[in-house]
Coordinates of C-alpha atoms and ligand atoms in Angstrom, one line a residue:
M1 CA -103.1 -157.2 -133.3
D2 CA -102.7 -160.8 -132.3
A3 CA -104.7 -162.5 -129.4
E4 CA -102.0 -161.8 -126.8
E5 CA -101.9 -158.3 -127.7
F6 CA -105.8 -158.1 -127.5
R7 CA -105.7 -159.8 -124.2
K8 CA -103.3 -157.1 -123.1
Y9 CA -105.0 -154.1 -124.6
G10 CA -108.5 -155.5 -123.7
R11 CA -107.7 -155.7 -119.9
K12 CA -106.1 -152.2 -120.2
M13 CA -109.2 -150.9 -121.9
V14 CA -111.5 -152.4 -119.4
D15 CA -109.4 -150.8 -116.5
Y16 CA -109.5 -147.6 -118.4
I17 CA -113.3 -147.6 -118.8
A18 CA -113.9 -148.5 -115.1
D19 CA -111.5 -145.5 -114.1
Y20 CA -113.2 -143.3 -116.5
L21 CA -116.7 -144.0 -115.1
E22 CA -115.8 -144.3 -111.4
N23 CA -113.8 -141.0 -111.5
I24 CA -116.1 -139.1 -114.0
R25 CA -117.0 -136.4 -111.5
D26 CA -113.3 -135.2 -111.6
R27 CA -113.6 -134.3 -115.2
E28 CA -115.0 -131.0 -116.5
V29 CA -118.7 -132.1 -117.6
V30 CA -118.4 -129.9 -120.9
H31 CA -115.5 -129.7 -123.3
K32 CA -113.8 -126.4 -124.0
V33 CA -112.7 -127.1 -127.6
T34 CA -113.9 -125.0 -130.8
P35 CA -114.8 -126.7 -134.1
G36 CA -111.9 -128.2 -135.9
Y37 CA -109.8 -128.6 -132.7
L38 CA -109.0 -132.3 -133.8
K39 CA -108.2 -131.6 -137.3
K40 CA -105.4 -129.3 -136.2
Q41 CA -103.8 -132.2 -134.1
L42 CA -104.2 -135.3 -136.2
P43 CA -102.5 -136.0 -139.4
D44 CA -104.5 -135.5 -142.6
E45 CA -103.6 -139.1 -144.0
A46 CA -104.0 -142.5 -142.3
P47 CA -100.7 -144.0 -141.3
E48 CA -98.8 -145.7 -144.2
N49 CA -97.3 -148.4 -141.7
P50 CA -98.8 -150.1 -138.6
E51 CA -98.5 -148.1 -135.4
D52 CA -97.8 -149.4 -132.0
F53 CA -101.2 -149.8 -130.2
E54 CA -99.8 -148.3 -127.0
E55 CA -99.4 -144.9 -128.9
V56 CA -103.0 -145.3 -130.1
F57 CA -104.0 -145.8 -126.3
N58 CA -102.1 -142.8 -125.1
D59 CA -103.8 -140.6 -127.6
I60 CA -107.1 -141.3 -126.2
E61 CA -106.5 -138.8 -123.2
K62 CA -104.3 -136.6 -125.4
F63 CA -107.0 -136.0 -128.2
I64 CA -110.2 -137.5 -127.7
M65 CA -111.1 -136.8 -124.2
P66 CA -110.6 -133.1 -124.4
G67 CA -113.5 -133.1 -127.1
V68 CA -115.9 -135.2 -125.0
T69 CA -119.0 -134.2 -123.2
H70 CA -119.3 -136.4 -120.3
W71 CA -123.0 -137.5 -120.5
H72 CA -122.4 -139.7 -117.5
S73 CA -121.2 -137.3 -115.2
P74 CA -123.8 -136.6 -112.5
Y75 CA -123.5 -132.8 -113.4
F76 CA -124.6 -133.5 -116.8
H77 CA -128.3 -132.5 -116.9
G78 CA -129.0 -131.9 -120.6
Y79 CA -131.6 -133.8 -122.8
F80 CA -132.8 -137.0 -121.0
A81 CA -131.3 -139.9 -119.0
A82 CA -128.9 -141.8 -121.2
G83 CA -128.3 -145.5 -120.2
N84 CA -124.7 -146.7 -119.4
T85 CA -123.9 -149.7 -117.1
Y86 CA -121.3 -152.1 -117.0
P87 CA -123.3 -155.2 -117.9
S88 CA -124.5 -153.5 -121.0
I89 CA -121.0 -152.5 -122.1
L90 CA -120.1 -156.1 -121.7
G91 CA -123.0 -157.1 -123.8
D92 CA -121.9 -154.9 -126.7
M93 CA -118.3 -156.3 -126.3
L94 CA -119.6 -159.7 -126.9
S95 CA -122.0 -158.6 -129.6
D96 CA -118.9 -157.1 -131.3
A97 CA -117.0 -160.2 -131.1
I98 CA -119.7 -162.6 -132.4
G99 CA -120.2 -160.1 -135.2
C100 CA -123.2 -161.7 -136.7
I101 CA -125.5 -159.9 -139.0
G102 CA -128.8 -161.2 -137.8
F103 CA -131.1 -160.5 -140.7
S104 CA -132.8 -163.8 -140.4
W105 CA -133.3 -166.5 -137.9
A106 CA -130.8 -168.7 -139.9
A107 CA -128.3 -166.1 -140.1
S108 CA -127.6 -166.6 -136.4
P109 CA -130.7 -168.3 -134.5
A110 CA -129.5 -167.1 -131.0
C111 CA -129.5 -163.5 -132.2
T112 CA -133.1 -163.7 -133.1
E113 CA -134.3 -165.9 -130.4
L114 CA -132.8 -164.0 -127.6
E115 CA -134.3 -160.8 -129.0
V116 CA -137.8 -162.6 -129.0
I117 CA -137.3 -163.5 -125.4
T118 CA -135.9 -160.2 -124.0
T119 CA -138.7 -158.1 -125.8
D120 CA -141.2 -160.3 -124.2
W121 CA -139.6 -159.9 -120.8
L122 CA -139.4 -156.3 -121.2
G123 CA -143.0 -156.1 -122.5
K124 CA -144.2 -158.0 -119.4
M125 CA -142.2 -155.8 -117.2
L126 CA -144.0 -152.7 -118.6
A127 CA -147.4 -154.6 -118.4
L128 CA -148.0 -154.3 -121.9
P129 CA -151.3 -156.1 -123.2
E130 CA -150.3 -159.7 -124.3
E131 CA -151.2 -158.8 -128.0
F132 CA -147.8 -157.0 -128.0
L133 CA -146.0 -160.1 -127.0
H134 CA -144.5 -162.9 -129.3
C135 CA -145.7 -165.3 -126.6
G136 CA -149.2 -163.5 -126.9
P137 CA -152.3 -164.8 -128.8
G138 CA -151.8 -163.3 -132.1
D139 CA -149.1 -162.0 -134.5
G140 CA -147.6 -159.4 -132.1
G141 CA -144.1 -159.0 -130.8
G142 CA -141.2 -156.9 -130.0
V143 CA -138.1 -155.8 -131.9
I144 CA -135.1 -153.9 -131.4
Q145 CA -134.5 -150.9 -133.4
S146 CA -131.7 -148.3 -133.3
T147 CA -133.7 -145.2 -132.3
A148 CA -137.3 -144.0 -131.5
S149 CA -137.2 -141.9 -134.7
E150 CA -136.6 -144.9 -136.8
T151 CA -139.6 -146.7 -135.2
V152 CA -141.8 -143.6 -135.8
F153 CA -140.9 -143.6 -139.4
L154 CA -141.3 -147.3 -139.7
C155 CA -144.9 -147.2 -138.1
L156 CA -146.0 -144.2 -140.2
L157 CA -144.9 -146.3 -143.4
A158 CA -146.8 -149.4 -142.2
A159 CA -150.0 -147.3 -141.4
R160 CA -149.6 -145.5 -144.8
N161 CA -149.4 -149.0 -146.4
K162 CA -152.4 -150.3 -144.5
I163 CA -154.7 -147.5 -145.4
V164 CA -153.6 -147.4 -149.0
D165 CA -154.4 -151.1 -149.5
K166 CA -157.9 -150.6 -147.8
I167 CA -158.6 -147.7 -150.1
K168 CA -157.4 -149.6 -153.2
K169 CA -159.5 -152.8 -152.3
E170 CA -162.5 -150.6 -151.9
N171 CA -161.8 -148.4 -155.2
P172 CA -159.8 -150.6 -157.6
Y173 CA -159.5 -147.9 -160.0
I174 CA -157.8 -145.3 -157.5
E175 CA -154.0 -145.0 -157.7
E176 CA -151.6 -144.6 -154.8
K177 CA -150.4 -141.4 -156.3
D178 CA -153.9 -140.0 -155.9
I179 CA -154.1 -141.2 -152.3
L180 CA -150.9 -140.1 -150.9
P181 CA -151.5 -136.3 -150.9
R182 CA -154.7 -136.9 -149.1
L183 CA -153.4 -138.7 -146.2
V184 CA -152.9 -136.9 -143.0
G185 CA -151.4 -137.9 -139.6
Y186 CA -151.6 -136.1 -136.3
C187 CA -149.3 -135.4 -133.3
T188 CA -149.3 -133.0 -130.4
D189 CA -147.4 -129.8 -130.6
Q190 CA -145.1 -131.0 -128.2
A191 CA -144.1 -134.1 -130.2
N192 CA -140.4 -134.8 -130.7
S193 CA -139.1 -133.4 -134.0
S194 CA -138.6 -137.1 -135.3
V195 CA -142.3 -137.2 -135.8
H196 CA -142.4 -134.3 -138.2
R197 CA -139.3 -135.7 -140.0
S198 CA -141.0 -139.2 -140.4
A199 CA -143.9 -137.3 -142.2
L200 CA -141.6 -135.5 -144.6
L201 CA -139.8 -138.6 -145.2
G202 CA -143.1 -140.5 -145.8
A203 CA -144.5 -137.8 -147.9
V204 CA -147.6 -137.3 -145.9
K205 CA -149.0 -134.4 -144.0
M206 CA -148.5 -134.3 -140.3
H207 CA -150.9 -131.7 -138.3
K208 CA -149.6 -130.5 -135.2
L209 CA -152.4 -130.2 -132.8
D210 CA -152.6 -127.9 -129.7
S211 CA -152.1 -129.6 -126.3
D212 CA -153.9 -128.5 -123.1
A213 CA -152.5 -126.4 -120.2
N214 CA -150.6 -129.5 -119.0
F215 CA -149.1 -130.0 -122.5
S216 CA -151.4 -133.1 -123.0
L217 CA -153.1 -133.9 -126.3
R218 CA -156.8 -134.4 -125.5
G219 CA -159.6 -136.2 -127.4
N220 CA -161.6 -133.1 -128.2
N221 CA -158.6 -131.5 -130.2
L222 CA -158.2 -134.7 -132.2
K223 CA -161.7 -135.2 -132.9
E224 CA -162.2 -131.6 -134.1
A225 CA -159.2 -132.0 -136.3
I226 CA -160.3 -135.0 -138.0
E227 CA -163.8 -133.7 -138.6
K228 CA -162.2 -130.6 -140.2
D229 CA -159.8 -132.5 -142.3
K230 CA -162.5 -135.0 -143.5
K231 CA -164.6 -132.1 -144.7
Q232 CA -161.8 -131.0 -146.8
G233 CA -161.3 -134.3 -148.5
L234 CA -158.4 -135.4 -146.4
I235 CA -157.9 -139.0 -145.0
P236 CA -156.7 -139.3 -141.4
F237 CA -154.6 -142.4 -140.9
F238 CA -152.0 -142.1 -138.1
L239 CA -151.6 -140.5 -134.8
C240 CA -148.5 -140.4 -132.8
A241 CA -149.2 -139.8 -129.2
S242 CA -146.5 -139.1 -126.8
L243 CA -146.1 -140.4 -123.2
G244 CA -143.2 -138.3 -122.0
T245 CA -142.7 -135.3 -124.3
T246 CA -139.3 -134.1 -125.0
G247 CA -139.7 -130.7 -123.8
T248 CA -141.5 -131.1 -120.3
C249 CA -142.2 -134.7 -120.1
A250 CA -146.0 -134.4 -120.8
F251 CA -148.4 -137.4 -121.3
D252 CA -151.0 -137.3 -124.1
N253 CA -154.3 -138.7 -122.8
I254 CA -154.4 -141.9 -124.7
E255 CA -157.6 -143.2 -122.9
E256 CA -159.4 -140.4 -124.7
L257 CA -157.5 -140.6 -128.1
G258 CA -157.5 -144.3 -128.5
P259 CA -161.4 -144.9 -128.9
I260 CA -161.3 -142.0 -131.6
C261 CA -158.5 -143.7 -133.3
E262 CA -160.4 -147.0 -133.2
A263 CA -163.5 -145.5 -134.5
E264 CA -161.7 -143.5 -137.4
N265 CA -159.5 -146.6 -138.3
I266 CA -156.5 -144.4 -137.5
W267 CA -153.2 -146.3 -136.4
M268 CA -152.1 -144.9 -133.1
H269 CA -148.4 -145.1 -132.4
I270 CA -147.3 -144.4 -128.8
D271 CA -143.8 -142.8 -128.5
A272 CA -142.7 -143.4 -124.7
A273 CA -138.9 -143.0 -125.6
Y274 CA -138.0 -141.6 -122.3
A275 CA -140.8 -142.1 -119.8
G276 CA -141.9 -145.6 -120.9
S277 CA -139.2 -147.1 -118.7
A278 CA -140.9 -145.8 -115.8
F279 CA -143.9 -148.3 -116.5
V280 CA -141.8 -150.9 -115.0
C281 CA -143.2 -149.2 -111.7
P282 CA -146.9 -149.9 -111.2
E283 CA -147.2 -146.4 -109.7
Y284 CA -146.5 -144.8 -113.1
R285 CA -148.9 -147.1 -115.1
H286 CA -151.9 -144.8 -115.0
Y287 CA -150.4 -142.9 -117.8
M288 CA -150.8 -146.0 -119.9
K289 CA -154.4 -146.4 -119.7
G290 CA -155.6 -146.7 -123.0
I291 CA -152.7 -148.5 -124.4
Q292 CA -154.9 -151.4 -125.6
Y293 CA -156.0 -149.1 -128.5
A294 CA -152.4 -148.6 -129.7
E295 CA -151.1 -150.6 -132.8
T296 CA -147.5 -149.9 -131.9
F297 CA -145.6 -148.5 -128.7
S298 CA -141.9 -147.8 -128.3
V299 CA -139.5 -147.2 -125.4
N300 CA -135.9 -146.5 -125.4
P301 CA -134.0 -148.6 -122.9
H302 CA -130.9 -146.6 -124.0
K303 CA -132.5 -143.5 -122.6
W304 CA -133.8 -144.3 -119.1
M305 CA -133.2 -148.3 -118.8
L306 CA -129.6 -148.7 -118.0
V307 CA -128.5 -150.0 -121.6
N308 CA -126.0 -148.2 -123.7
F309 CA -127.1 -146.6 -127.1
D310 CA -128.3 -148.0 -129.4
L311 CA -131.3 -149.9 -128.3
S312 CA -134.9 -148.7 -128.8
V313 CA -137.6 -151.5 -128.4
M314 CA -140.8 -151.3 -130.7
W315 CA -143.8 -153.5 -130.1
I316 CA -146.5 -154.2 -132.6
K317 CA -149.7 -156.1 -132.2
N318 CA -150.1 -157.4 -135.8
S319 CA -146.6 -157.8 -137.3
T320 CA -148.2 -158.8 -140.7
Y321 CA -148.8 -154.9 -141.3
L322 CA -144.8 -154.7 -141.4
V323 CA -143.9 -158.1 -142.9
D324 CA -146.4 -157.8 -145.7
A325 CA -145.8 -154.2 -146.3
F326 CA -141.9 -154.2 -146.9
N327 CA -141.4 -157.8 -147.9
V328 CA -138.5 -158.1 -150.6
D329 CA -137.4 -161.7 -150.5
P330 CA -134.6 -162.7 -152.8
I331 CA -133.6 -166.4 -152.6
Y332 CA -130.1 -165.7 -150.8
L333 CA -132.1 -164.5 -147.8
R334 CA -134.4 -167.4 -147.5
H335 CA -134.2 -170.5 -145.3
T336 CA -136.1 -173.8 -144.6
N337 CA -137.5 -172.6 -141.1
E338 CA -139.3 -169.6 -142.4
G339 CA -142.4 -168.8 -140.6
K340 CA -141.5 -170.6 -137.4
V341 CA -139.9 -167.4 -135.9
P342 CA -139.7 -163.8 -137.0
D343 CA -137.1 -162.9 -139.6
Y344 CA -136.5 -159.5 -138.1
R345 CA -135.3 -158.0 -141.4
H346 CA -138.9 -157.6 -142.3
W347 CA -139.4 -155.6 -139.1
Q348 CA -137.1 -152.9 -139.9
I349 CA -135.7 -150.6 -142.4
P350 CA -132.0 -151.9 -142.8
L351 CA -131.2 -155.5 -143.7
G352 CA -128.2 -155.9 -141.5
R353 CA -128.8 -155.9 -137.6
R354 CA -126.4 -156.2 -134.6
F355 CA -126.8 -158.8 -131.6
R356 CA -128.3 -155.8 -129.4
S357 CA -130.3 -158.2 -127.4
L358 CA -127.2 -159.2 -125.4
K359 CA -126.8 -156.2 -123.6
L360 CA -130.6 -156.0 -122.6
W361 CA -130.2 -159.7 -121.3
F362 CA -127.1 -158.9 -119.3
M363 CA -128.6 -155.7 -118.0
L364 CA -131.8 -157.2 -117.0
R365 CA -130.3 -160.4 -115.6
S366 CA -127.6 -158.2 -113.3
Y367 CA -130.3 -155.7 -112.2
G368 CA -133.7 -157.8 -112.0
V369 CA -136.8 -156.1 -112.2
S370 CA -136.4 -154.9 -108.7
G371 CA -133.1 -153.2 -109.5
V372 CA -134.5 -151.4 -112.6
Q373 CA -137.4 -150.2 -110.3
K374 CA -135.1 -149.0 -107.8
Y375 CA -133.1 -147.0 -110.3
I376 CA -136.2 -145.4 -111.8
R377 CA -137.7 -144.3 -108.3
K378 CA -134.3 -143.1 -107.3
H379 CA -134.2 -140.9 -110.4
C380 CA -137.7 -139.6 -109.8
Q381 CA -136.8 -138.8 -106.4
L382 CA -133.8 -137.0 -107.0
A383 CA -135.9 -134.7 -109.4
K384 CA -138.2 -134.0 -106.4
D385 CA -135.3 -133.2 -104.3
F386 CA -134.1 -130.6 -106.8
E387 CA -137.5 -129.2 -107.3
K388 CA -137.8 -128.6 -103.5
L389 CA -134.4 -126.8 -103.4
I390 CA -135.3 -124.4 -106.0
L391 CA -138.6 -123.8 -104.7
D392 CA -137.4 -123.1 -101.3
D393 CA -134.9 -120.7 -102.8
G394 CA -138.1 -118.5 -103.7
R395 CA -136.5 -117.0 -107.0
F396 CA -137.5 -119.7 -108.9
E397 CA -140.7 -121.4 -110.4
V398 CA -141.4 -124.7 -111.9
T399 CA -143.0 -124.4 -115.5
S400 CA -144.6 -127.8 -115.6
K401 CA -145.4 -130.7 -113.3
T402 CA -142.3 -132.6 -112.1
V403 CA -143.3 -136.3 -112.5
M404 CA -140.2 -138.2 -113.5
G405 CA -136.5 -137.5 -113.6
L406 CA -136.9 -134.0 -115.2
V407 CA -137.5 -130.5 -113.7
C408 CA -138.5 -127.6 -115.9
F409 CA -138.0 -124.7 -114.1
R410 CA -136.9 -120.8 -114.6
L411 CA -136.3 -117.6 -112.7
K412 CA -139.5 -115.7 -111.9
R413 CA -138.3 -112.6 -113.3
G414 CA -138.8 -114.0 -116.6
N415 CA -137.4 -115.3 -119.9
K416 CA -134.6 -112.7 -120.4
V417 CA -133.3 -113.3 -117.0
T418 CA -133.5 -117.0 -117.3
E419 CA -131.7 -116.7 -120.4
M420 CA -129.0 -114.9 -118.6
L421 CA -128.8 -117.5 -116.0
L422 CA -128.2 -120.1 -118.5
S423 CA -125.4 -118.4 -120.1
E424 CA -123.9 -117.9 -116.9
V425 CA -124.3 -121.6 -115.8
L426 CA -122.6 -122.6 -119.1
E427 CA -119.8 -120.1 -118.8
D428 CA -119.2 -121.6 -115.2
G429 CA -119.1 -125.0 -116.9
R430 CA -119.4 -127.1 -113.7
I431 CA -122.8 -128.4 -114.7
Y432 CA -124.6 -128.7 -118.1
M433 CA -128.2 -128.1 -118.8
I434 CA -130.3 -127.0 -121.8
P435 CA -133.2 -124.6 -122.3
A436 CA -136.7 -125.3 -123.8
F437 CA -139.2 -122.7 -125.1
C438 CA -143.0 -123.5 -124.9
R439 CA -145.9 -121.0 -125.3
D440 CA -143.6 -117.8 -125.0
V441 CA -141.9 -119.1 -121.8
Y442 CA -138.3 -119.9 -121.8
F443 CA -137.2 -122.2 -119.2
L444 CA -134.2 -124.6 -118.2
R445 CA -134.6 -128.4 -118.0
L446 CA -132.6 -130.3 -115.5
A447 CA -132.6 -133.9 -116.3
V448 CA -131.3 -136.5 -113.8
V449 CA -129.0 -138.5 -116.3
A450 CA -126.3 -140.6 -114.6
E451 CA -127.1 -143.8 -112.9
R452 CA -125.2 -143.2 -109.9
T453 CA -126.3 -139.5 -109.3
T454 CA -126.5 -139.0 -105.4
P455 CA -128.5 -136.4 -103.4
D456 CA -125.1 -134.5 -102.7
D457 CA -124.5 -134.2 -106.6
I458 CA -128.1 -132.9 -106.8
R459 CA -127.4 -130.3 -104.1
Y460 CA -124.2 -129.3 -105.7
S461 CA -125.9 -128.8 -109.0
F462 CA -128.4 -126.5 -107.2
E463 CA -125.7 -124.7 -105.5
V464 CA -124.0 -124.0 -108.8
I465 CA -127.4 -122.7 -110.2
K466 CA -128.0 -120.7 -107.1
A467 CA -124.3 -118.9 -107.3
C468 CA -125.0 -118.3 -110.9
A469 CA -128.5 -116.8 -110.3
D470 CA -126.7 -114.7 -107.6
R471 CA -124.3 -113.3 -110.2
V472 CA -127.0 -112.5 -112.7
F473 CA -128.9 -110.6 -110.1
S474 CA -125.7 -108.8 -108.6
N475 CA -124.9 -107.8 -112.3
M476 CA -128.4 -106.2 -112.6
G477 CA -128.3 -104.5 -109.1
D478 CA -131.2 -106.7 -107.7
M479 CA -129.7 -109.0 -105.2
D480 CA -133.0 -110.6 -104.0
G481 CA -134.1 -111.3 -107.5
D482 CA -137.6 -109.9 -106.6
G483 CA -137.9 -107.1 -109.1
P484 CA -140.5 -107.0 -111.9
V485 CA -140.6 -109.6 -114.7
V486 CA -137.9 -108.7 -117.3
V487 CA -139.3 -109.7 -120.8
D488 CA -138.5 -107.3 -123.5
I489 CA -135.4 -105.0 -122.5
D490 CA -132.3 -106.1 -124.4
L491 CA -130.1 -107.3 -121.3
P492 CA -126.4 -107.7 -122.0
R493 CA -126.0 -111.4 -122.9
K494 CA -123.0 -113.9 -122.9
K495 CA -122.7 -116.2 -125.9
T496 CA -124.6 -119.4 -125.2
T497 CA -123.9 -122.7 -126.6
A498 CA -127.3 -124.2 -125.4
H499 CA -129.8 -125.9 -127.7
D500 CA -133.6 -125.6 -128.0
T501 CA -134.8 -129.2 -127.2
N502 CA -137.7 -129.1 -129.2
S503 CA -135.8 -128.5 -132.2
H504 CA -132.5 -130.3 -131.2
S505 CA -133.9 -133.6 -130.1
Ligands
PLP601 N1 -139.4 -139.1 -128.6 C1 -139.0 -138.5 -127.5 C2 -140.3 -138.2 -126.6 C3 -137.8 -138.2 -127.2 O1 -137.6 -137.4 -126.1 C4 -136.7 -138.3 -128.1 C5 -135.5 -137.9 -127.8 O2 -134.9 -137.2 -126.9 C6 -137.1 -139.1 -129.3 C7 -138.3 -139.5 -129.5 C8 -135.9 -139.5 -130.2 O3 -135.3 -140.6 -129.8 P1 -134.2 -141.4 -130.7 O4 -132.8 -140.6 -130.4 O5 -134.3 -142.6 -130.1 O6 -134.6 -141.3 -132.1

């Protein structure tokens, strides 16, 4: 492809993308394909000779789109919000064109410096303590990672390294292999599955602690667990607290947990992958009380802040815990300006890194702080609108408090009937939702996902759910839906393709 052809198809692709996003409501939100659908249609080998790009272009609608789930349709309510905006797409285009691999400042100074500036901008927008910022008083700062999962793993490794170093300094004859089996980390029973995976990968124990009635991890539970584990010779070293859990968007009480971690020399990491974006609005910052006790904090702008995947930001108060822990410095990566700015390769697991700050910069400049706040508040309001609709219906109940852009609800008649409702909704195909299961309660999660979801879209989704509930009750011969709770009889079920959020994400 030469420049002329690139210009032609570049324009065509931009038009295609704009048409796709502007008309996304008209597409069926969920694909209808079965596994292997694409293999049946595409050749087994790559083409021997170059093909005309026009043909490639035509195959997008023919082969790819039928197998796409349209996450940015206003009728997609699965998981959590996923970022997607035009400025962010443009940022990725430019990043791909520059195509630098910014492992050090010298590898492409703009790549590092824009990341330093934009993570500071974002940190200030979220009102993080200044110790987390590059412009703050110490060795703190932000770094862009691919995902929140990668961040938890990295922080767990840094915390592991910190405690092992400390113990070895105090007991020069003890070996690392004798320390690792005694290390124990903690998280709430509501934590994302990535926390357990990090512990598996990091070869340490991770104890899941019971959360309270609001699915929040409280200080007393952590304290009790620490005392019990210490009596058994274990060494508590890490806590992953969640602000906005995956299942119900619950908030651990970091104001209670923080001082305990400080007293026990435990590294507190805060996973605010989804809900952290809401801290751009002062009215949500009360959930951050206690943030000063955290060593690390992470939020995914690629979830709820208008930036396309992948862009997860992690802030650390003392970056030397990362830089010193994983520093491998061959001569070919060194440069004369070392030490004056971060060499981000030390702050992450891979060596290579993309110029991702461009998309954050483009988005922040296009929306401004006020635009991001407006977007967050709109999503929260839409969730409240939906909550009101289901409560007014009378047959539904909410299963946890709706505080952000997620509503957790079910039919009052219990788990089985709610499961049947989801099957009906998925069969219907006009909207998409996923279930979750907490403390024997099966419920549905309606997340407001698309940026431009309107109150009419929310009403539409409610009408679909209502019609599906009518069908479920009509099949049961109970039109009002006010019969007894159905728990254990084996009702006829349609096949469901839904996932359990806690195990899936
Ligand atoms: N933490 C929480 C609270 C989440 O909800 C999720 C995903 O939904 C994750 C972590 C994992 O995010 P990522 O895909 O960026 O690893």
